[in-house]
Amino acid sequence: MMIRHLFGALLGAVVLTGCDAGPSGEGTGLNALQGKDFRNDPRAAARVERLAQADAPSILFKIVDRDVLGALYLTQRRGTRSIWLSPDNSMVVLDRGVITATRGLGWDLMSAEVEATAQLIQNAREGRARRVHRHLDGEDRLIARSFFCEITTRGTRRITYGGRDVTTHLMEENCAHGDQKFRNLYWVQSGSGTVLQSRQWAGDGLGNLAIRHVQ
Amino acid sequence: MPDFDPKTSPTKAPLRRLMAASLGLAAVFAPMGMNAQQATSPSISLFGTPGFIDNPSGELLPDGQIALTFGGLGGVLRSTATFQIAPRLIGSFRYAAHGPGLWDYINYDRSFDFAYQVLSESARLPSLTFGMRDFAGTGRYSSEYFVATKHLTPALTVSGGLAWGRLGGDTRAKLIGGDAIHTYKNWFTGSLGFFGGARWQVNDRLAVVGEYSNDTYALETTDYGFDRRSPWNFGATYQLHDWNLGLYYAYGSEIGFRATYQLNPMTPRIMGGRDNAPPLVAHRDGVVDSWGLSWTSDQAQLDSTRTRLTDALEQQGMVLEGVTLEGTRATIWVRNRRFGANTQAVGRAARVMTQVLPASVEVLTVVPVVNGVETTAVTVKRTDMETLEWAANGSHDMRGRAVFEDGIAFTLPPQDRVPGVYPDFSYKFSPYFSPSLFDPDAPIRADFGVQLEASYTPRPGLIFSGQIRQPLVGNLNTNTRVSDSVLPHVRSDAAEYDRQTGLELSHLTAEYFFRPRANVYGRVTVGYLERMYGGISAEVLWAPDARKFALGAELNYVAQRDFDVGLGFQDYRVATGHVSAYYRLNDRYQAQIDAGRYLAGDWGATFRVERRFQNDWRVGVFATLTDVPFDTFGEGAFDKGIYFNVPHSWLTGDPSRKGYSNTIHVISRDGGARLDVRNRLYDTVSGFEEPHLSDRWGRFWR
């Protein structure tokens, strides 16, 4: 009897945890129920392994708040945009070193308009820029948020890149949208304008991402 | 500050090791502060609604919020699910137990509440809310009230109201016991009484509450000696992670406690999911060798294209059923087994096409296939795929350029079918959990067991499938309730089924799905349709493209199955069927009316209104009125209740097409009972049609 009443005590939880899979389940294919682990993607891993063997450019990538670190390899470059892939099939898209999208990380940055920022950063110039981020909300709607940013230089820094000391301009981008503020940092190679290292904010869920070009 | 030490640079070698170790960026997801707003939300009462201890306040929860509360005092335990149905409207479902001691109860009671905020709080005036507590159950807690609430300072909230019924100090005791039925005739009867409360938010986590309660607890005093000495109640609430906890001293004699967990369907575990990265669009510039059309007559190349498509789509959880190549355009037919948002499947399928198809192909059509029939086809231009993949407003622009057409115009030609997809045989062996909730004699009974499902699909649209179950442990068979219904026992013998069955044949059917004409879907099901009925069921659904409404009709002739849920039938036979209208009020609410003949031969209609979140969370209420008189129906007067669906992907963040759903009847009896046939058309196909495709278009590039 005791047990039965203990069950009663758990009702509140049971109301929302009960029962059979409902009508949203797939109708026919029972194969669908057998589901493999979709993240376990040997092809993506093999592809990245091939990229690594071919000495494709790579970046070290860190989701700062989750304290997760990984290596991503260049899988596609078109114009100023480069797409980087991880062995477990996550993706980061950079435009002249500025993050414009992520995929497979959760709370992904679906797209970003960063043209003005990218131009200033590339030329190590100070100025103002507007950027727009788009994220999916909980109901799969794209929510756009636009930020007003101020880009300033913090002088030159020497960092190690490809086994050599190189001189970089450390650029700081301070952005705000209402109460929300974030700060991005870019280490821009003198002369080439290449962003060798950066720390960029990618949204509420992802937080700060740290990126370092390895070679 | 920078996270890397700029003075050191990793070399390639450790990087490789790092990769080999495959730390998996997506493997670790920080727990999100999903309920950060709760600290400033109203406190929740022991009745599970915004309020103080027993009294309600006029406050609201964030839109869509669900609060699950468990708590009690003095021999009363209450479990409540409260839902912020609309920005100003709250509804609650409650199951309460009453008895002389902890875990010793003599009465179980279900009740429903709602509250509507008539006036919002302004700088000077309080908010004004009208509410009804227990308006449709036995009436044990029934009260109708107006309450005004004001935040005097951000931390100090005061509230006062007037009530009829129990909140006002007047127990409608005459309603309780026997077969008495609480109806609208009792609303607003008896004398008015005052109730009020106050809350002081000490800090982000801690709040102190106090109230003046007019509730006499007369029933509880009579039934088991509840000791009410004072109208003054006090307590403290504390926010601990996702839980809000309350501890109270009430009625001058009792200690009370409460725990509340809040969630919001609009806040999934992971926004956008942890689905892996999509395939990349392959660009054609620089590829010149396949621009010509000579490949269209090269059978070897066609075969290789088909194989590569099959392969790449399988990586995306899709089955390629067919492909047609016509020089500059290509059409693929796919079954989406992975993604809850069909838009996402379409987006990925189109990207796979860019990777595989020759450069001359510019027009890409994806036709999702459900149960062997074609649903809304989506056509995109390959050039748009190439230019908009990473464009800032690429999703919106893609939506503007995509063309939606009824799948009937894209019937898969037999010669273009991928060989080997049919016949298809599959089976699955799995555990199951089958609860029976809120029985008046026991709040929960349940069976755990194992089940075997199998299906054989010899050709598209024709599915033979069955399921057997063997309970291993449980107490469903301990229900001794014997139906006293004067109607044919079409549902009220459920306990008899539970008692007599062991190994059971849950269903064994042949289903045929077809498209008789444009915008129309059809289904015929024959066999053991559900646990209690077998026979034949036929349905058509007319779902005009991109409209807000759909119409359906269903006709069934069924026989009641034996209590052992085996192959035999009882003598009861009935023709039952409904005409259904589905209407989408806006992007949040949907209404449905099913009118026709029910299992007991009674005629009437079921009315449903549901909040339908675009991620497929659904919470709804229904009521069925038939020509069965209320006193013939028995306790409850007519069939009514709530239902919900929780998508798996919301809970886990992983892509899935499945969900948990349940229907809770206030009291399940024989009037207004409907056949429970599987794969009704509207729920099966509506997610593949407009406007649902556009609703979730943000997933196209996900």
Short mmCIF file of C-alpha atoms in Angstrom, two decimals, chain A residues 1-136:
data_model
loop_
_atom_site.label_atom_id
_atom_site.label_comp_id
_atom_site.label_asym_id
_atom_site.label_seq_id
_atom_site.Cartn_x
_atom_site.Cartn_y
_atom_site.Cartn_z
CA MET A 1 0.00 0.00 0.00
CA MET A 2 2.80 2.29 0.96
CA ILE A 3 4.32 1.85 -2.46
CA ARG A 4 1.08 2.70 -4.16
CA HIS A 5 0.79 5.96 -2.33
CA LEU A 6 4.38 6.76 -2.99
CA PHE A 7 3.47 6.39 -6.63
CA GLY A 8 0.73 8.87 -6.03
CA ALA A 9 3.26 11.30 -4.76
CA LEU A 10 5.07 11.18 -8.05
CA LEU A 11 2.03 12.01 -10.10
CA GLY A 12 3.01 15.52 -10.90
CA ALA A 13 6.07 14.28 -12.66
CA VAL A 14 4.27 11.44 -14.37
CA VAL A 15 1.71 13.70 -15.96
CA LEU A 16 4.34 14.90 -18.33
CA THR A 17 6.52 11.88 -18.67
CA GLY A 18 3.96 9.24 -19.50
CA CYS A 19 3.24 6.92 -22.17
CA ASP A 20 3.46 5.77 -25.67
CA ALA A 21 4.97 7.51 -28.60
CA GLY A 22 2.27 9.56 -30.17
CA PRO A 23 1.00 10.56 -33.55
CA SER A 24 4.08 12.58 -34.33
CA GLY A 25 6.01 9.35 -34.53
CA GLU A 26 6.63 8.11 -38.02
CA GLY A 27 3.86 5.98 -39.36
CA THR A 28 5.45 3.16 -41.29
CA GLY A 29 9.11 2.51 -41.19
CA LEU A 30 9.96 0.70 -38.04
CA ASN A 31 13.53 1.09 -39.19
CA ALA A 32 13.16 4.60 -37.97
CA LEU A 33 12.81 3.26 -34.47
CA GLN A 34 16.05 1.39 -34.65
CA GLY A 35 17.91 4.68 -34.99
CA LYS A 36 21.68 4.76 -34.96
CA ASP A 37 23.60 7.42 -33.22
CA PHE A 38 23.39 10.11 -35.87
CA ARG A 39 26.35 12.00 -34.42
CA ASN A 40 28.62 9.08 -34.80
CA ASP A 41 29.51 9.93 -38.36
CA PRO A 42 32.41 7.82 -39.63
CA ARG A 43 32.32 9.58 -42.98
CA ALA A 44 32.85 13.01 -41.51
CA ALA A 45 35.67 11.61 -39.40
CA ALA A 46 37.21 9.92 -42.43
CA ARG A 47 36.91 13.11 -44.44
CA VAL A 48 38.61 15.12 -41.76
CA GLU A 49 41.29 12.46 -41.47
CA ARG A 50 41.92 12.78 -45.21
CA LEU A 51 42.09 16.56 -44.88
CA ALA A 52 44.57 16.18 -42.06
CA GLN A 53 46.69 13.74 -44.08
CA ALA A 54 46.72 16.21 -46.93
CA ASP A 55 48.00 18.89 -44.58
CA ALA A 56 44.91 21.00 -45.07
CA PRO A 57 44.97 24.24 -43.08
CA SER A 58 43.51 23.78 -39.64
CA ILE A 59 42.32 25.79 -36.70
CA LEU A 60 42.20 25.11 -33.02
CA PHE A 61 38.74 25.90 -31.85
CA LYS A 62 37.45 26.32 -28.36
CA ILE A 63 33.96 26.89 -26.98
CA VAL A 64 35.15 28.86 -24.00
CA ASP A 65 32.13 28.49 -21.70
CA ARG A 66 31.87 24.73 -22.27
CA ASP A 67 35.63 24.32 -22.02
CA VAL A 68 35.58 22.18 -25.12
CA LEU A 69 38.51 22.16 -27.50
CA GLY A 70 38.81 20.67 -30.95
CA ALA A 71 40.61 20.81 -34.27
CA LEU A 72 38.83 21.86 -37.42
CA TYR A 73 40.13 21.48 -40.97
CA LEU A 74 39.53 23.62 -44.00
CA THR A 75 37.05 21.83 -46.21
CA GLN A 76 35.91 24.56 -48.59
CA ARG A 77 37.13 28.03 -49.49
CA ARG A 78 35.11 30.34 -51.69
CA GLY A 79 36.04 33.97 -52.15
CA THR A 80 36.70 35.40 -48.71
CA ARG A 81 34.76 32.64 -46.95
CA SER A 82 36.29 29.50 -45.49
CA ILE A 83 34.44 26.51 -44.04
CA TRP A 84 36.03 24.40 -41.31
CA LEU A 85 34.94 20.91 -40.33
CA SER A 86 35.47 18.81 -37.21
CA PRO A 87 35.68 15.00 -37.06
CA ASP A 88 32.29 14.80 -35.35
CA ASN A 89 30.71 16.86 -38.09
CA SER A 90 30.48 20.30 -36.60
CA MET A 91 31.21 23.30 -38.77
CA VAL A 92 32.42 26.88 -38.47
CA VAL A 93 32.30 29.42 -41.27
CA LEU A 94 34.73 32.36 -41.29
CA ASP A 95 34.77 35.39 -43.56
CA ARG A 96 38.21 37.01 -43.46
CA GLY A 97 38.58 35.54 -40.00
CA VAL A 98 35.22 36.75 -38.70
CA ILE A 99 32.70 34.07 -37.72
CA THR A 100 29.62 34.16 -39.93
CA ALA A 101 28.02 30.83 -39.08
CA THR A 102 28.29 27.65 -37.05
CA ARG A 103 26.58 24.29 -37.48
CA GLY A 104 26.25 21.31 -35.21
CA LEU A 105 27.26 23.03 -31.99
CA GLY A 106 23.79 23.70 -30.62
CA TRP A 107 22.46 27.27 -30.32
CA ASP A 108 24.11 27.72 -33.71
CA LEU A 109 24.77 31.06 -35.29
CA MET A 110 22.74 30.54 -38.45
CA SER A 111 24.14 33.55 -40.27
CA ALA A 112 25.85 36.86 -39.61
CA GLU A 113 26.29 40.04 -41.60
CA VAL A 114 29.82 41.19 -40.82
CA GLU A 115 31.01 42.97 -43.96
CA ALA A 116 31.88 46.27 -42.27
CA THR A 117 33.65 44.55 -39.38
CA ALA A 118 35.63 42.29 -41.69
CA GLN A 119 36.86 45.22 -43.76
CA LEU A 120 38.03 47.21 -40.76
CA ILE A 121 39.66 44.20 -39.10
CA GLN A 122 41.42 43.13 -42.26
CA ASN A 123 42.94 46.58 -42.66
CA ALA A 124 43.60 46.98 -38.93
CA ARG A 125 41.59 50.20 -39.03
CA GLU A 126 39.46 51.75 -36.34
CA GLY A 127 35.83 52.63 -36.99
CA ARG A 128 32.19 51.79 -36.49
CA ALA A 129 30.38 48.80 -37.88
CA ARG A 130 26.96 47.25 -37.68
CA ARG A 131 26.54 43.50 -37.57
CA VAL A 132 23.43 41.30 -37.66
CA HIS A 133 23.24 37.84 -36.09
CA ARG A 134 20.52 35.31 -36.81
CA HIS A 135 19.64 32.43 -34.50
CA LEU A 136 16.84 29.87 -34.42
#
